[in-house]
Amino acid sequence: MITAPPIVEKPKNYLNVQSTLKSWLLTYDHKRIGILYLIAVTFFFAVGGFFAAMIRLELATPAGDLVESNVYNKLFTMHGIVMVFLFLIPSIPAVLGNFLLPLMIGAKDVAFPRLNLLSWYVYMTGGLFITYVLLTGGVDTGWTFYTPFSTSYSNGYVIAAGLGIFIAGFSSILTGLNFIVTIHRMRAPGLTWFRLPLFVWAHYATSMIQVLGTPVIAVTLFLLVLERGFHIGFFDPAYGGDPVLFQHLFWFYSHPAVYIMILPSMGVVTEIVSTFSSKKPYGYTFIAFSSIAIAVFGFLVWGHHLFVASQSVYAGMVFSILSYIVAIPSAIKVFNWTATMYKGSVRVTTPMLYAFGFIGLFTVGGLTGLFLSSMGMDVHLTDTYFVVAHFHYVMVGGAIMGFLGGIHYWWPKMTGKMYPDGWSKISAIIVFLGFNLTFFPQFLLGYMGMPRRYHVYPAEFQVLNVLSSAGASILALGYLIPFIYLFWSLKYGEDAGPNPWGSPGLEWQTSSPPPPDNFEVTPVVTEEAYTYKKQEVVQVG
Amino acid sequence: MVPKRVYFLVFFTLIVMTWVTAYISTVDLGKWNIFVALAIAIFKASIVVLFFMHVRYSSRMTKMIVCCGIFWLLLLLFITMTDIWTRSWMGVPGR
Amino acid sequence: MASHSLALQHHFEDAEQQKDASTIGMWVFLLTEIMFFGGLFLAYFVYRQEYPAAFASASNKTNLLIGAFNTTVLICSSLTMALAVRCAALGKKNLLVLFLILTLLLGGAFLGVKAYEYHDKYVHHEIPGAHFDCEGCIDAGHTPLFFALYFGMTGLHASHMLIGFVLLVILIVRAQKGAFGPEYHTPVELFGLYWHFVDIVWIFLFPLLYLIDRSGVPK
């Protein structure tokens, strides 16, 4: 007997429950706020990328023929400010952290949903200030705003830029505050600390840094603005001020800030490596504690940015040793990811490709950081392209690969759609190749002495610079392709189902996209984390 | 519920210590003046934190947060000051 | 007896979780404030170390009695705030409103005295800038740093008090309407934490800014 198929109404999820613009702009739902952040950071990534393109175009030839030096100064400054404060710092926590944290701990939302929405508006306000700076002529001090150039001599919009970053910093503080309280008090029944996914541990450590470090740069920028406005002399030697004090205050935050950028990425990689090895992360406790160790030790090393700034040599020695020590927890993680894959059932999916890329490139970036931590070597390498290559390896090869991997891994959860597998794998490989072609030559250039922040260079450096610029265009292509197919997938992608990757995480136990309150029934956790079901063993013969 | 007399005792102590610290600053203790002033300030801040802010009666979590705050502030102050204090050790010309 | 609104937000399981989360949230916020003021304290310690004579001499330009009096006023406001929280917990609405109003008045008195001091500095050309002149100061060239820190630190402190006033007015209005009682008085408690923190900052600012080397013994 043929019965008519039942008419199934599309289930309500967080995307279709309301679709007015107002419902998005006044949402308290952490998932929607994550999407709002995704749109915003993608926009600013494109802006920062535009400046990168201009830089690499100029550097394709030794002469300063594309732009003048003061314009070039503005290009690398804006590239740095936009990429660091408007993209890297918020990216994973504000997008993936916001979306996933409550899901991963079985909660309905973060602890303070209204504060969460406020953090997005505060971020947008900071972004607005910086966009204003961009449109009215830019700032040329470098993203580091060193004094007394920034306070007394620069002709750019230093005050507006400083205020923009000050405001954006509060967004970061609010996110961190929210996550700390959420993780402490909103966990589902049975979810003890050591049953938490390592992504959550990574975000807890990140939130510690956001909460403890960001206020210091806030007050530093406040002093900078006061000095520039009223010529007080905090940082101007002419009035008895100390420019190195600015650097201490600036780097007290900005060094831990790099751990804000990398720790969430490490959390993403742990999740991806575990799922696609079908294995519990090796050394769960080590990974968890190493995240906290990175957060704490990360606050003790900022003086390695001041080795040649006339900081006391004795202080320098202590910072140098501590900088070596801070590499250890990161190395522990690399070991643990590798050990997780060993004898695991490895599936090479797109997120896994990004994770592989992360592990290799972050290792190179991290090791080259050790070169720079040695005071003697730093005297030669500082302010050269070696430093530029080092931090791009960790921030782009590390943090951004992690971000892309995370987007690709959780895209089915966030949108309910799958993206085309072939294109996604190809673009991951293009990103990897383009990245290495762009930045590896820069290690060589730096070692040979090419200084950073110069738009002209001696002719003998041209070949490596051209390779780097060529790599940049390939990298740009690698970033553009996902943008296209991810959009495409929203309309034409296959429906994903709740758990396309077969992961045991709590976020995969609800529908894709999740319902507005995340779970139909509050989950009760009875198993340890990463409990993969054993595959049935098929006896042959 | 903290008894009223605890609040009044703390209040009274704060007032007394305020005038004590003001008076001691007029006495020449050489380089110890600042240490005494800071010690009194730390004592006053502690009783505000413990009793007015109820930290003495609060959870471990709260106590942890307070300790973290003090620790991180000291990190910022102390480590930076080691640069200032040791700059002259190398006998660099001009310093 | 007016009804007390609890306003349990839907993402919390129960009132206790909500209160607990809010309290931790406020403490984490105060943590950020410690680090925020910390940067200014660092600048203070660095420059006091570098220019001790200038700092001592400039500090003597502040009025010790006024500073001590103002500190006393602020401590009184901390007492009234602590008592206000206690009244909220005991459901004593009228006393709660009274103590909140007293806190506001005492805080207002503090700021009034500060305004007087600022004006006094203006009149004596002690504001860093074009007309600065530290009369009779030792190492006068470096005294602007002290005064810049004086205005920066007390100014930041005062702006925190102003924000406190706005919140206090909101609390007074809500308390008068009977919003707080033994089952729910979290906003009063949390504001109390903020207010005590602002008091603690001043407890440090007073000796550091007003009490440098007042013995008059030449060094």
mmCIF file of N, CA, C and O in Angstrom, chain A residues 29-109:
data_model
loop_
_atom_site.group_PDB
_atom_site.id
_atom_site.type_symbol
_atom_site.label_atom_id
_atom_site.label_comp_id
_atom_site.label_asym_id
_atom_site.label_seq_id
_atom_site.Cartn_x
_atom_site.Cartn_y
_atom_site.Cartn_z
ATOM 1 N N ASP A 29 21.650 35.657 20.739
ATOM 2 C CA ASP A 29 22.082 34.280 20.485
ATOM 3 C C ASP A 29 23.563 34.260 20.131
ATOM 4 O O ASP A 29 23.993 34.884 19.158
ATOM 5 N N HIS A 30 24.348 33.504 20.909
ATOM 6 C CA HIS A 30 25.792 33.463 20.691
ATOM 7 C C HIS A 30 26.149 32.988 19.285
ATOM 8 O O HIS A 30 27.175 33.379 18.731
ATOM 9 N N LYS A 31 25.261 32.145 18.699
ATOM 10 C CA LYS A 31 25.569 31.610 17.379
ATOM 11 C C LYS A 31 25.442 32.710 16.326
ATOM 12 O O LYS A 31 26.279 32.835 15.419
ATOM 13 N N ARG A 32 24.418 33.509 16.478
ATOM 14 C CA ARG A 32 24.246 34.620 15.532
ATOM 15 C C ARG A 32 25.351 35.659 15.712
ATOM 16 O O ARG A 32 25.832 36.242 14.743
ATOM 17 N N ILE A 33 25.727 35.884 16.961
ATOM 18 C CA ILE A 33 26.802 36.847 17.210
ATOM 19 C C ILE A 33 28.097 36.349 16.580
ATOM 20 O O ILE A 33 28.872 37.124 16.003
ATOM 21 N N GLY A 34 28.325 35.029 16.641
ATOM 22 C CA GLY A 34 29.500 34.456 15.977
ATOM 23 C C GLY A 34 29.472 34.726 14.483
ATOM 24 O O GLY A 34 30.500 35.047 13.884
ATOM 25 N N ILE A 35 28.298 34.611 13.878
ATOM 26 C CA ILE A 35 28.180 34.861 12.438
ATOM 27 C C ILE A 35 28.398 36.348 12.140
ATOM 28 O O ILE A 35 29.065 36.712 11.164
ATOM 29 N N LEU A 36 27.854 37.220 12.986
ATOM 30 C CA LEU A 36 28.079 38.662 12.798
ATOM 31 C C LEU A 36 29.573 38.970 12.811
ATOM 32 O O LEU A 36 30.087 39.723 11.985
ATOM 33 N N TYR A 37 30.271 38.355 13.773
ATOM 34 C CA TYR A 37 31.720 38.549 13.844
ATOM 35 C C TYR A 37 32.399 37.988 12.599
ATOM 36 O O TYR A 37 33.358 38.564 12.083
ATOM 37 N N LEU A 38 31.896 36.845 12.102
ATOM 38 C CA LEU A 38 32.525 36.224 10.930
ATOM 39 C C LEU A 38 32.489 37.183 9.749
ATOM 40 O O LEU A 38 33.497 37.373 9.054
ATOM 41 N N ILE A 39 31.323 37.805 9.552
ATOM 42 C CA ILE A 39 31.198 38.736 8.429
ATOM 43 C C ILE A 39 32.159 39.907 8.627
ATOM 44 O O ILE A 39 32.883 40.314 7.708
ATOM 45 N N ALA A 40 32.195 40.437 9.854
ATOM 46 C CA ALA A 40 33.045 41.593 10.126
ATOM 47 C C ALA A 40 34.524 41.272 9.963
ATOM 48 O O ALA A 40 35.266 42.013 9.305
ATOM 49 N N VAL A 41 34.993 40.163 10.549
ATOM 50 C CA VAL A 41 36.436 39.882 10.452
ATOM 51 C C VAL A 41 36.837 39.547 9.025
ATOM 52 O O VAL A 41 37.957 39.855 8.602
ATOM 53 N N THR A 42 35.923 38.938 8.262
ATOM 54 C CA THR A 42 36.253 38.638 6.866
ATOM 55 C C THR A 42 36.456 39.935 6.101
ATOM 56 O O THR A 42 37.393 40.071 5.305
ATOM 57 N N PHE A 43 35.581 40.905 6.367
ATOM 58 C CA PHE A 43 35.730 42.201 5.707
ATOM 59 C C PHE A 43 37.079 42.827 6.042
ATOM 60 O O PHE A 43 37.823 43.269 5.155
ATOM 61 N N PHE A 44 37.420 42.825 7.340
ATOM 62 C CA PHE A 44 38.685 43.464 7.710
ATOM 63 C C PHE A 44 39.879 42.678 7.224
ATOM 64 O O PHE A 44 40.940 43.254 6.942
ATOM 65 N N PHE A 45 39.733 41.351 7.089
ATOM 66 C CA PHE A 45 40.814 40.556 6.527
ATOM 67 C C PHE A 45 41.082 40.999 5.100
ATOM 68 O O PHE A 45 42.229 41.143 4.670
ATOM 69 N N ALA A 46 40.008 41.257 4.365
ATOM 70 C CA ALA A 46 40.171 41.713 2.981
ATOM 71 C C ALA A 46 40.878 43.069 2.948
ATOM 72 O O ALA A 46 41.751 43.309 2.105
ATOM 73 N N VAL A 47 40.509 43.952 3.879
ATOM 74 C CA VAL A 47 41.159 45.268 3.936
ATOM 75 C C VAL A 47 42.651 45.108 4.231
ATOM 76 O O VAL A 47 43.503 45.675 3.539
ATOM 77 N N GLY A 48 42.962 44.300 5.244
ATOM 78 C CA GLY A 48 44.366 44.070 5.584
ATOM 79 C C GLY A 48 45.109 43.420 4.437
ATOM 80 O O GLY A 48 46.279 43.713 4.184
ATOM 81 N N GLY A 49 44.409 42.535 3.735
ATOM 82 C CA GLY A 49 45.013 41.848 2.602
ATOM 83 C C GLY A 49 45.310 42.798 1.454
ATOM 84 O O GLY A 49 46.323 42.665 0.765
ATOM 85 N N PHE A 50 44.430 43.782 1.292
ATOM 86 C CA PHE A 50 44.677 44.791 0.259
ATOM 87 C C PHE A 50 45.997 45.514 0.533
ATOM 88 O O PHE A 50 46.817 45.713 -0.365
ATOM 89 N N PHE A 51 46.204 45.885 1.803
ATOM 90 C CA PHE A 51 47.456 46.562 2.131
ATOM 91 C C PHE A 51 48.655 45.657 1.903
ATOM 92 O O PHE A 51 49.716 46.104 1.443
ATOM 93 N N ALA A 52 48.491 44.365 2.203
ATOM 94 C CA ALA A 52 49.578 43.406 1.966
ATOM 95 C C ALA A 52 49.910 43.359 0.482
ATOM 96 O O ALA A 52 51.076 43.333 0.089
ATOM 97 N N ALA A 53 48.869 43.372 -0.340
ATOM 98 C CA ALA A 53 49.084 43.319 -1.784
ATOM 99 C C ALA A 53 49.882 44.539 -2.249
ATOM 100 O O ALA A 53 50.809 44.421 -3.057
ATOM 101 N N MET A 54 49.523 45.690 -1.706
ATOM 102 C CA MET A 54 50.235 46.909 -2.092
ATOM 103 C C MET A 54 51.705 46.840 -1.669
ATOM 104 O O MET A 54 52.593 47.249 -2.408
ATOM 105 N N ILE A 55 51.938 46.295 -0.471
ATOM 106 C CA ILE A 55 53.316 46.180 0.009
ATOM 107 C C ILE A 55 54.130 45.289 -0.913
ATOM 108 O O ILE A 55 55.226 45.647 -1.362
ATOM 109 N N ARG A 56 53.550 44.109 -1.228
ATOM 110 C CA ARG A 56 54.303 43.172 -2.051
ATOM 111 C C ARG A 56 54.484 43.702 -3.472
ATOM 112 O O ARG A 56 55.471 43.407 -4.136
ATOM 113 N N LEU A 57 53.530 44.473 -3.949
ATOM 114 C CA LEU A 57 53.679 45.067 -5.282
ATOM 115 C C LEU A 57 54.862 46.027 -5.296
ATOM 116 O O LEU A 57 55.687 46.027 -6.210
ATOM 117 N N GLU A 58 54.931 46.876 -4.278
ATOM 118 C CA GLU A 58 56.024 47.832 -4.185
ATOM 119 C C GLU A 58 57.359 47.115 -4.093
ATOM 120 O O GLU A 58 58.346 47.495 -4.735
ATOM 121 N N LEU A 59 57.385 46.010 -3.322
ATOM 122 C CA LEU A 59 58.656 45.343 -3.082
ATOM 123 C C LEU A 59 59.087 44.430 -4.218
ATOM 124 O O LEU A 59 60.135 43.795 -4.136
ATOM 125 N N ALA A 60 58.306 44.372 -5.271
ATOM 126 C CA ALA A 60 58.720 43.539 -6.406
ATOM 127 C C ALA A 60 59.923 44.157 -7.116
ATOM 128 O O ALA A 60 60.669 43.471 -7.813
ATOM 129 N N THR A 61 60.108 45.476 -6.944
ATOM 130 C CA THR A 61 61.280 46.112 -7.542
ATOM 131 C C THR A 61 62.085 46.807 -6.464
ATOM 132 O O THR A 61 61.529 47.280 -5.469
ATOM 133 N N PRO A 62 63.419 46.894 -6.647
ATOM 134 C CA PRO A 62 64.272 47.494 -5.615
ATOM 135 C C PRO A 62 64.011 48.978 -5.412
ATOM 136 O O PRO A 62 64.179 49.485 -4.313
ATOM 137 N N ALA A 63 63.617 49.666 -6.475
ATOM 138 C CA ALA A 63 63.429 51.116 -6.334
ATOM 139 C C ALA A 63 62.071 51.411 -5.701
ATOM 140 O O ALA A 63 61.168 50.594 -5.753
ATOM 141 N N GLY A 64 61.945 52.582 -5.142
ATOM 142 C CA GLY A 64 60.659 52.968 -4.560
ATOM 143 C C GLY A 64 59.786 53.589 -5.608
ATOM 144 O O GLY A 64 59.535 54.804 -5.577
ATOM 145 N N ASP A 65 59.316 52.770 -6.533
ATOM 146 C CA ASP A 65 58.654 53.334 -7.694
ATOM 147 C C ASP A 65 57.137 53.289 -7.665
ATOM 148 O O ASP A 65 56.480 53.974 -8.445
ATOM 149 N N LEU A 66 56.558 52.483 -6.772
ATOM 150 C CA LEU A 66 55.097 52.425 -6.758
ATOM 151 C C LEU A 66 54.522 53.510 -5.854
ATOM 152 O O LEU A 66 53.610 54.242 -6.228
ATOM 153 N N VAL A 67 55.075 53.604 -4.661
ATOM 154 C CA VAL A 67 54.619 54.616 -3.704
ATOM 155 C C VAL A 67 55.826 55.285 -3.070
ATOM 156 O O VAL A 67 56.926 54.754 -3.092
ATOM 157 N N GLU A 68 55.580 56.464 -2.477
ATOM 158 C CA GLU A 68 56.670 57.139 -1.784
ATOM 159 C C GLU A 68 56.847 56.533 -0.402
ATOM 160 O O GLU A 68 55.960 55.844 0.084
ATOM 161 N N SER A 69 57.966 56.903 0.247
ATOM 162 C CA SER A 69 58.267 56.241 1.524
ATOM 163 C C SER A 69 57.207 56.531 2.577
ATOM 164 O O SER A 69 56.854 55.649 3.350
ATOM 165 N N ASN A 70 56.684 57.778 2.628
ATOM 166 C CA ASN A 70 55.711 58.034 3.695
ATOM 167 C C ASN A 70 54.402 57.276 3.443
ATOM 168 O O ASN A 70 53.724 56.881 4.387
ATOM 169 N N VAL A 71 54.063 57.064 2.167
ATOM 170 C CA VAL A 71 52.868 56.264 1.874
ATOM 171 C C VAL A 71 53.138 54.809 2.226
ATOM 172 O O VAL A 71 52.281 54.124 2.798
ATOM 173 N N TYR A 72 54.338 54.333 1.911
ATOM 174 C CA TYR A 72 54.693 52.959 2.238
ATOM 175 C C TYR A 72 54.602 52.738 3.743
ATOM 176 O O TYR A 72 54.123 51.706 4.208
ATOM 177 N N ASN A 73 55.062 53.745 4.522
ATOM 178 C CA ASN A 73 54.974 53.628 5.979
ATOM 179 C C ASN A 73 53.531 53.444 6.422
ATOM 180 O O ASN A 73 53.230 52.696 7.346
ATOM 181 N N LYS A 74 52.632 54.154 5.745
ATOM 182 C CA LYS A 74 51.220 54.017 6.089
ATOM 183 C C LYS A 74 50.694 52.635 5.692
ATOM 184 O O LYS A 74 49.883 52.050 6.404
ATOM 185 N N LEU A 75 51.171 52.105 4.562
ATOM 186 C CA LEU A 75 50.695 50.799 4.107
ATOM 187 C C LEU A 75 51.019 49.718 5.125
ATOM 188 O O LEU A 75 50.147 48.948 5.528
ATOM 189 N N PHE A 76 52.304 49.658 5.578
ATOM 190 C CA PHE A 76 52.610 48.555 6.488
ATOM 191 C C PHE A 76 52.002 48.786 7.868
ATOM 192 O O PHE A 76 51.675 47.852 8.580
ATOM 193 N N THR A 77 51.825 50.069 8.232
ATOM 194 C CA THR A 77 51.180 50.341 9.517
ATOM 195 C C THR A 77 49.728 49.880 9.502
ATOM 196 O O THR A 77 49.264 49.179 10.399
ATOM 197 N N MET A 78 49.001 50.288 8.450
ATOM 198 C CA MET A 78 47.580 49.913 8.382
ATOM 199 C C MET A 78 47.439 48.406 8.237
ATOM 200 O O MET A 78 46.529 47.803 8.810
ATOM 201 N N HIS A 79 48.333 47.771 7.473
ATOM 202 C CA HIS A 79 48.293 46.321 7.343
ATOM 203 C C HIS A 79 48.406 45.684 8.728
ATOM 204 O O HIS A 79 47.605 44.824 9.099
ATOM 205 N N GLY A 80 49.362 46.162 9.503
ATOM 206 C CA GLY A 80 49.569 45.597 10.832
ATOM 207 C C GLY A 80 48.390 45.847 11.758
ATOM 208 O O GLY A 80 47.882 44.920 12.403
ATOM 209 N N ILE A 81 47.931 47.089 11.822
ATOM 210 C CA ILE A 81 46.837 47.421 12.744
ATOM 211 C C ILE A 81 45.583 46.620 12.412
ATOM 212 O O ILE A 81 44.963 46.004 13.285
ATOM 213 N N VAL A 82 45.212 46.626 11.134
ATOM 214 C CA VAL A 82 43.971 45.944 10.752
ATOM 215 C C VAL A 82 44.099 44.436 10.976
ATOM 216 O O VAL A 82 43.213 43.799 11.544
ATOM 217 N N MET A 83 45.206 43.864 10.533
ATOM 218 C CA MET A 83 45.361 42.421 10.668
ATOM 219 C C MET A 83 45.440 41.981 12.132
ATOM 220 O O MET A 83 44.832 41.000 12.537
ATOM 221 N N VAL A 84 46.202 42.708 12.946
ATOM 222 C CA VAL A 84 46.363 42.282 14.337
ATOM 223 C C VAL A 84 45.089 42.539 15.134
ATOM 224 O O VAL A 84 44.518 41.623 15.726
ATOM 225 N N PHE A 85 44.652 43.805 15.177
ATOM 226 C CA PHE A 85 43.577 44.143 16.107
ATOM 227 C C PHE A 85 42.184 43.842 15.588
ATOM 228 O O PHE A 85 41.281 43.583 16.381
ATOM 229 N N LEU A 86 41.998 43.914 14.276
ATOM 230 C CA LEU A 86 40.647 43.703 13.746
ATOM 231 C C LEU A 86 40.449 42.324 13.149
ATOM 232 O O LEU A 86 39.317 41.940 12.871
ATOM 233 N N PHE A 87 41.534 41.595 12.916
ATOM 234 C CA PHE A 87 41.334 40.246 12.404
ATOM 235 C C PHE A 87 41.853 39.179 13.357
ATOM 236 O O PHE A 87 41.096 38.399 13.908
ATOM 237 N N LEU A 88 43.176 39.131 13.560
ATOM 238 C CA LEU A 88 43.738 37.993 14.277
ATOM 239 C C LEU A 88 43.249 37.857 15.708
ATOM 240 O O LEU A 88 42.945 36.759 16.165
ATOM 241 N N ILE A 89 43.221 38.982 16.434
ATOM 242 C CA ILE A 89 42.830 38.859 17.851
ATOM 243 C C ILE A 89 41.385 38.374 17.993
ATOM 244 O O ILE A 89 41.124 37.437 18.735
ATOM 245 N N PRO A 90 40.416 38.992 17.306
ATOM 246 C CA PRO A 90 39.065 38.463 17.479
ATOM 247 C C PRO A 90 38.826 37.132 16.783
ATOM 248 O O PRO A 90 38.077 36.313 17.294
ATOM 249 N N SER A 91 39.467 36.882 15.624
ATOM 250 C CA SER A 91 38.981 35.829 14.726
ATOM 251 C C SER A 91 38.453 34.575 15.402
ATOM 252 O O SER A 91 37.256 34.374 15.515
ATOM 253 N N ILE A 92 39.348 33.705 15.870
ATOM 254 C CA ILE A 92 38.803 32.429 16.352
ATOM 255 C C ILE A 92 37.950 32.595 17.608
ATOM 256 O O ILE A 92 36.845 32.078 17.668
ATOM 257 N N PRO A 93 38.394 33.327 18.623
ATOM 258 C CA PRO A 93 37.520 33.413 19.808
ATOM 259 C C PRO A 93 36.148 33.990 19.486
ATOM 260 O O PRO A 93 35.139 33.446 19.916
ATOM 261 N N ALA A 94 36.114 35.105 18.749
ATOM 262 C CA ALA A 94 34.818 35.771 18.562
ATOM 263 C C ALA A 94 33.931 35.036 17.564
ATOM 264 O O ALA A 94 32.713 35.127 17.637
ATOM 265 N N VAL A 95 34.533 34.341 16.617
ATOM 266 C CA VAL A 95 33.711 33.616 15.641
ATOM 267 C C VAL A 95 33.450 32.195 16.141
ATOM 268 O O VAL A 95 32.342 31.832 16.498
ATOM 269 N N LEU A 96 34.504 31.379 16.173
ATOM 270 C CA LEU A 96 34.321 29.968 16.530
ATOM 271 C C LEU A 96 34.086 29.791 18.029
ATOM 272 O O LEU A 96 33.263 28.989 18.451
ATOM 273 N N GLY A 97 34.802 30.563 18.840
ATOM 274 C CA GLY A 97 34.610 30.452 20.287
ATOM 275 C C GLY A 97 33.186 30.783 20.677
ATOM 276 O O GLY A 97 32.527 30.022 21.388
ATOM 277 N N ASN A 98 32.716 31.916 20.178
ATOM 278 C CA ASN A 98 31.342 32.326 20.485
ATOM 279 C C ASN A 98 30.352 31.271 20.041
ATOM 280 O O ASN A 98 29.427 30.925 20.756
ATOM 281 N N PHE A 99 30.531 30.771 18.822
ATOM 282 C CA PHE A 99 29.566 29.814 18.278
ATOM 283 C C PHE A 99 29.585 28.523 19.067
ATOM 284 O O PHE A 99 28.560 27.968 19.440
ATOM 285 N N LEU A 100 30.808 28.023 19.338
ATOM 286 C CA LEU A 100 30.934 26.637 19.803
ATOM 287 C C LEU A 100 30.981 26.444 21.301
ATOM 288 O O LEU A 100 30.607 25.384 21.793
ATOM 289 N N LEU A 101 31.471 27.438 22.042
ATOM 290 C CA LEU A 101 31.694 27.188 23.467
ATOM 291 C C LEU A 101 30.438 26.694 24.193
ATOM 292 O O LEU A 101 30.491 25.655 24.852
ATOM 293 N N PRO A 102 29.313 27.416 24.071
ATOM 294 C CA PRO A 102 28.129 26.897 24.767
ATOM 295 C C PRO A 102 27.722 25.509 24.279
ATOM 296 O O PRO A 102 27.315 24.651 25.067
ATOM 297 N N LEU A 103 27.864 25.259 22.967
ATOM 298 C CA LEU A 103 27.517 23.939 22.429
ATOM 299 C C LEU A 103 28.407 22.873 23.032
ATOM 300 O O LEU A 103 27.957 21.803 23.415
ATOM 301 N N MET A 104 29.704 23.181 23.123
ATOM 302 C CA MET A 104 30.637 22.175 23.611
ATOM 303 C C MET A 104 30.463 21.875 25.087
ATOM 304 O O MET A 104 30.891 20.828 25.559
ATOM 305 N N ILE A 105 29.874 22.825 25.846
ATOM 306 C CA ILE A 105 29.702 22.551 27.274
ATOM 307 C C ILE A 105 28.246 22.257 27.630
ATOM 308 O O ILE A 105 27.906 22.150 28.792
ATOM 309 N N GLY A 106 27.404 22.147 26.599
ATOM 310 C CA GLY A 106 26.010 21.781 26.834
ATOM 311 C C GLY A 106 25.178 22.891 27.438
ATOM 312 O O GLY A 106 24.214 22.622 28.156
ATOM 313 N N ALA A 107 25.543 24.136 27.162
ATOM 314 C CA ALA A 107 24.796 25.275 27.723
ATOM 315 C C ALA A 107 23.890 25.883 26.663
ATOM 316 O O ALA A 107 24.056 25.638 25.478
ATOM 317 N N LYS A 108 22.948 26.721 27.136
ATOM 318 C CA LYS A 108 22.034 27.339 26.166
ATOM 319 C C LYS A 108 22.663 28.567 25.536
ATOM 320 O O LYS A 108 22.277 28.975 24.443
ATOM 321 N N ASP A 109 23.572 29.205 26.260
ATOM 322 C CA ASP A 109 24.214 30.401 25.731
ATOM 323 C C ASP A 109 25.421 30.692 26.619
ATOM 324 O O ASP A 109 25.708 29.943 27.541
#
